[in-house]
mmCIF file of C-alpha atoms in Angstrom:
data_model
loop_
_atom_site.group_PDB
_atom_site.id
_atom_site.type_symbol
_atom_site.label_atom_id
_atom_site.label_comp_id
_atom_site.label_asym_id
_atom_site.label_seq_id
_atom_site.Cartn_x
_atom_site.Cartn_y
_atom_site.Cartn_z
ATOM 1 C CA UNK A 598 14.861 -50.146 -13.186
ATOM 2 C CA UNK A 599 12.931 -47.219 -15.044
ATOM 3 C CA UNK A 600 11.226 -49.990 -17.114
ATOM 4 C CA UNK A 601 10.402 -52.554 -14.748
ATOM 5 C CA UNK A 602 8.396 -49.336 -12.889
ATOM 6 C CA UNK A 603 6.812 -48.705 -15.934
ATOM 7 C CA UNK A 604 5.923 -52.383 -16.542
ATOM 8 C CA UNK A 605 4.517 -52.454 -12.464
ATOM 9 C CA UNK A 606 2.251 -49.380 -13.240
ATOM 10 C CA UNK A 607 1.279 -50.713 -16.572
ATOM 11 C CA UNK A 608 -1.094 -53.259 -14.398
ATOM 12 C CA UNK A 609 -3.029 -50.318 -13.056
ATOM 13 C CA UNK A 610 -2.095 -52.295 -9.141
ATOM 14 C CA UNK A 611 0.109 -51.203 -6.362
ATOM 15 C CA UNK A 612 4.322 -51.884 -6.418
ATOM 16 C CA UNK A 613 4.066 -54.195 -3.670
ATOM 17 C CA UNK A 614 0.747 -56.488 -5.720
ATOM 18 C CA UNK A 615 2.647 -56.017 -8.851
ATOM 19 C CA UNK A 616 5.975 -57.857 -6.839
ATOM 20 C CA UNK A 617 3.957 -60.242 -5.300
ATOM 21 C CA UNK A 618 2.548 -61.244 -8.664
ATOM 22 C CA UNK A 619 6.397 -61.750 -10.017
ATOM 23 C CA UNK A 620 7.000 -63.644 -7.234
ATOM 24 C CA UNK A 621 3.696 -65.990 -7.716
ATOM 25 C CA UNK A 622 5.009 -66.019 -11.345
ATOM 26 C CA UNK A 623 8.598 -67.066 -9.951
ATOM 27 C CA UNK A 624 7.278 -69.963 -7.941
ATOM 28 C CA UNK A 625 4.955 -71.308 -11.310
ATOM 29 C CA UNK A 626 8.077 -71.132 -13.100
ATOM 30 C CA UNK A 627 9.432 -73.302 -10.220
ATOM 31 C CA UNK A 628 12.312 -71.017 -9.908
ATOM 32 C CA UNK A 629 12.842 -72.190 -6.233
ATOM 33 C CA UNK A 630 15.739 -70.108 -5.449
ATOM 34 C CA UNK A 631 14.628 -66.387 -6.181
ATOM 35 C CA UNK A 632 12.282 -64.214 -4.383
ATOM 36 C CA UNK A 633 11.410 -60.565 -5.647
ATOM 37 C CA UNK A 634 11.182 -57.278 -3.268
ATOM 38 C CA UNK A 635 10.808 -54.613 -5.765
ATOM 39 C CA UNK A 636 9.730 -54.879 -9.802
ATOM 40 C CA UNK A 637 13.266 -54.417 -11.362
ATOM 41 C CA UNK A 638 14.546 -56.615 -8.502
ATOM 42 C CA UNK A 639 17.926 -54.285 -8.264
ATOM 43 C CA UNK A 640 17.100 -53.767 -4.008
ATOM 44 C CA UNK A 641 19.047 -54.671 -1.250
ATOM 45 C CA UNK A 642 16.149 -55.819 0.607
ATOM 46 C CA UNK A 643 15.153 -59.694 0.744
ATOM 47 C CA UNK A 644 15.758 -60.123 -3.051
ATOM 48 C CA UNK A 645 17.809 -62.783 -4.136
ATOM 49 C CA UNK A 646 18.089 -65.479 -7.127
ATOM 50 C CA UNK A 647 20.575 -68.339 -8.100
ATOM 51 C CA UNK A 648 22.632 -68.695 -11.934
ATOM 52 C CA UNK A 649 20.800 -71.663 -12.276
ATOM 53 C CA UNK A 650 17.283 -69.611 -11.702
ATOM 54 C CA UNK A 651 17.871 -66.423 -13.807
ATOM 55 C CA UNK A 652 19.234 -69.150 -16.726
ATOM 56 C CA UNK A 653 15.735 -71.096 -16.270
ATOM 57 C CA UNK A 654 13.900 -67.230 -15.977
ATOM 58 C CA UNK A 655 16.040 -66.068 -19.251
ATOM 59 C CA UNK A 656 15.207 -69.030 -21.169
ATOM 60 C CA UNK A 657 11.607 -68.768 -20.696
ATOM 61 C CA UNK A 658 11.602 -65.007 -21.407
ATOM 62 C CA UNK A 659 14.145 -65.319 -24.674
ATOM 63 C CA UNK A 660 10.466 -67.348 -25.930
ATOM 64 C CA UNK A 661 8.735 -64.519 -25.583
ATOM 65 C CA UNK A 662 9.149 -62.617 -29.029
ATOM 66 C CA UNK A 663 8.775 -59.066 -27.284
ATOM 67 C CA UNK A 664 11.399 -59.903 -24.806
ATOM 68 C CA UNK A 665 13.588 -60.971 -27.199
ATOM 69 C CA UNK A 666 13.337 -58.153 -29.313
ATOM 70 C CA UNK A 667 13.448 -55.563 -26.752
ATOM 71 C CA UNK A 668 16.687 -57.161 -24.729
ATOM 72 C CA UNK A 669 18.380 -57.547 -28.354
ATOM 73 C CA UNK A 670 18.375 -53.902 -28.812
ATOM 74 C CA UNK A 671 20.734 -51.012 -28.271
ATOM 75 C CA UNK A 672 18.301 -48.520 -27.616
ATOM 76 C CA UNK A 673 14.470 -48.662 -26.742
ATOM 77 C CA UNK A 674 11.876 -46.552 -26.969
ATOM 78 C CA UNK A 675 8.573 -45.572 -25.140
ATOM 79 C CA UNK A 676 6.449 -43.116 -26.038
ATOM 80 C CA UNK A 677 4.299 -41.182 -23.333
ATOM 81 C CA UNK A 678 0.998 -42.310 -22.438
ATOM 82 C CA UNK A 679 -1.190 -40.593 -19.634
ATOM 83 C CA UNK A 680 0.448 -42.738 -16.383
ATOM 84 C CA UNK A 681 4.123 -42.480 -17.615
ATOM 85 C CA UNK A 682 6.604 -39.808 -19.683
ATOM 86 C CA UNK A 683 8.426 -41.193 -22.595
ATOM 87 C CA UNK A 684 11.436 -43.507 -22.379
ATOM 88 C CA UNK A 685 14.358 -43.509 -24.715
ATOM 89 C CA UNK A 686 17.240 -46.853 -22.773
ATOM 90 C CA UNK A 687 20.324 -47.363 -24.141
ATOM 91 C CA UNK A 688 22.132 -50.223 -23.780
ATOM 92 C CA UNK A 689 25.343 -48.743 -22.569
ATOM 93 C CA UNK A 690 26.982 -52.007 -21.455
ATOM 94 C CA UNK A 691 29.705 -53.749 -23.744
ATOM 95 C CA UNK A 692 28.287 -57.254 -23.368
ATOM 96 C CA UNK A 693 26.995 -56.795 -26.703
ATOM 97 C CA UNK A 694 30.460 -56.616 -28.279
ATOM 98 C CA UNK A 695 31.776 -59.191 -26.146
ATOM 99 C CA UNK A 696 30.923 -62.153 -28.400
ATOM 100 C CA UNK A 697 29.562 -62.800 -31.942
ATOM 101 C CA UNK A 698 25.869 -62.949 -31.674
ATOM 102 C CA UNK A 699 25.383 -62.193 -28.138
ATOM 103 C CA UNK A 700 21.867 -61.099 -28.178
ATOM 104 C CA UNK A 701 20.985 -60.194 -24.393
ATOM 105 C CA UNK A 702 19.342 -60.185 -21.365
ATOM 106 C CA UNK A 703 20.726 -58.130 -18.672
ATOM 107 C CA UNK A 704 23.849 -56.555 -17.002
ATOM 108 C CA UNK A 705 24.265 -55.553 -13.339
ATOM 109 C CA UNK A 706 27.509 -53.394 -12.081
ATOM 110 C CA UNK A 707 26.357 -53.291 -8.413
ATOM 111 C CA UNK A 708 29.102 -52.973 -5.422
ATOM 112 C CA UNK A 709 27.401 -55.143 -3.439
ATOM 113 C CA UNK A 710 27.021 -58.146 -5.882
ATOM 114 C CA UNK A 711 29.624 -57.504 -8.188
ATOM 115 C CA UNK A 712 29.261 -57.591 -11.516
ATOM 116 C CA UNK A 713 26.431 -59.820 -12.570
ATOM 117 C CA UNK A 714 25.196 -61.055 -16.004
ATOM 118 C CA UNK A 715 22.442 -63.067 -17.569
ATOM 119 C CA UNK A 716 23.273 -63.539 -21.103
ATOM 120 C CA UNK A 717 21.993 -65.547 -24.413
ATOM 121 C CA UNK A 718 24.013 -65.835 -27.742
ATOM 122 C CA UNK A 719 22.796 -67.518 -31.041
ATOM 123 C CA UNK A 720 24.771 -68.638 -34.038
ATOM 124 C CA UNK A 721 23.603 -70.605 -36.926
ATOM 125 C CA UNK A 722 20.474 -72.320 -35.235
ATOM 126 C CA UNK A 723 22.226 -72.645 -31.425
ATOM 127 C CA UNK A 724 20.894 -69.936 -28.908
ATOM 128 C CA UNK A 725 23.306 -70.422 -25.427
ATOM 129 C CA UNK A 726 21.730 -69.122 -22.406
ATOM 130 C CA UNK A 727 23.071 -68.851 -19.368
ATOM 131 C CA UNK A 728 24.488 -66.363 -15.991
ATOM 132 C CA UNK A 729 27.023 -65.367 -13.879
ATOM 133 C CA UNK A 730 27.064 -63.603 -10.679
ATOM 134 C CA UNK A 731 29.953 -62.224 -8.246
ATOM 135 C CA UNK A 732 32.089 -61.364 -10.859
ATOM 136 C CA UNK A 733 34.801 -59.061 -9.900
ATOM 137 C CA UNK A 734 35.269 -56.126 -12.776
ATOM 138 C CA UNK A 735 33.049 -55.321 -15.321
ATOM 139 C CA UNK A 736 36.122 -56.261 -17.572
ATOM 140 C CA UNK A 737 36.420 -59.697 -15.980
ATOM 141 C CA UNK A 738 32.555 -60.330 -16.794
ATOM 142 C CA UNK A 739 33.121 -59.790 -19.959
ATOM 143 C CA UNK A 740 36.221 -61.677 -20.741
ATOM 144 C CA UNK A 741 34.365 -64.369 -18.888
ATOM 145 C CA UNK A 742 31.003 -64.700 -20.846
ATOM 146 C CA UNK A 743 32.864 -64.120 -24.096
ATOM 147 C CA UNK A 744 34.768 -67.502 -23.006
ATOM 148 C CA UNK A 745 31.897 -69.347 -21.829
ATOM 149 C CA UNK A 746 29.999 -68.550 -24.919
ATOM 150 C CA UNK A 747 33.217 -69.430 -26.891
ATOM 151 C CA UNK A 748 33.424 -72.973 -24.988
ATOM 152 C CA UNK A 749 29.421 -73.483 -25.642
ATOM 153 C CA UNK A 750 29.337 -72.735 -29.440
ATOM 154 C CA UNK A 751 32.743 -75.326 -29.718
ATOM 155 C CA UNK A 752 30.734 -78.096 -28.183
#
């Protein structure tokens, strides 16, 4: 959430341009199903996505060499500028070990949706994308990415 703030002032606009810009972005994408309310897109409000859009969203992102980098690390680092302190995230979540070469993008433990992930994996030359929502433990996300992934790479 921090760095999606960061990313919203970054633009030099207000929070509410800065969401209607994702949400512009969303529809170019053609990601039908989603619709933003806040930058990190972690509110309660009138935010909502499908699997099948935060796959297409991840898969487009995972191109983007930054992105990739930054989701594929265990810790990230900021340093202060004038609009913002300095940021140290840590990837606290243990999607990472779930799998061999898991790689990313995101992990959600909210009450209210469950557990939620949207992950990608690459071994030899194969990167698997993909999401799941609703889940309900932490554990039980896990176990159940580490099996899709398992299913994906035997295929």
């Amino acid at each position: 959430n921090d760095a999606a703030l960061v990313i919203a002032h970054s633009f030099g606009t207000r929070t509410e341009d800065f969401v209607n810009m994702m949400n512009e972005e969303a529809h170019q994408l053609q990601l039908n199903d989603t619709h933003f309310s806040d930058p990190s897109g972690a509110s309660s409000g009138n935010a909502y996505s499908s699997a099948a859009d935060l796959t297409r969203l991840a898969t487009y992102a995972m191109q983007l060499s930054d992105f990739a980098q930054v989701v594929g690390q265990q810790t990230h680092q900021i340093a202060a500028t004038f609009s913002h302190h300095a940021y140290l995230w840590r990837n606290t979540k243990s999607l990472f070990s779930a799998s061999s070469g898991i790689n990313g993008v995101l992990v959600i433990d909210d009450g209210g949706a469950g557990a939620c992930a949207v992950f990608s994996a690459q071994r030899n030359d194969r990167l698997l994308i993909g999401a799941e929502l609703h889940a309900q433990s932490s554990n039980k996300l896990i176990s159940d990415v580490k099996k899709i992934l398992e299913v994906g790479f035997a295929q």
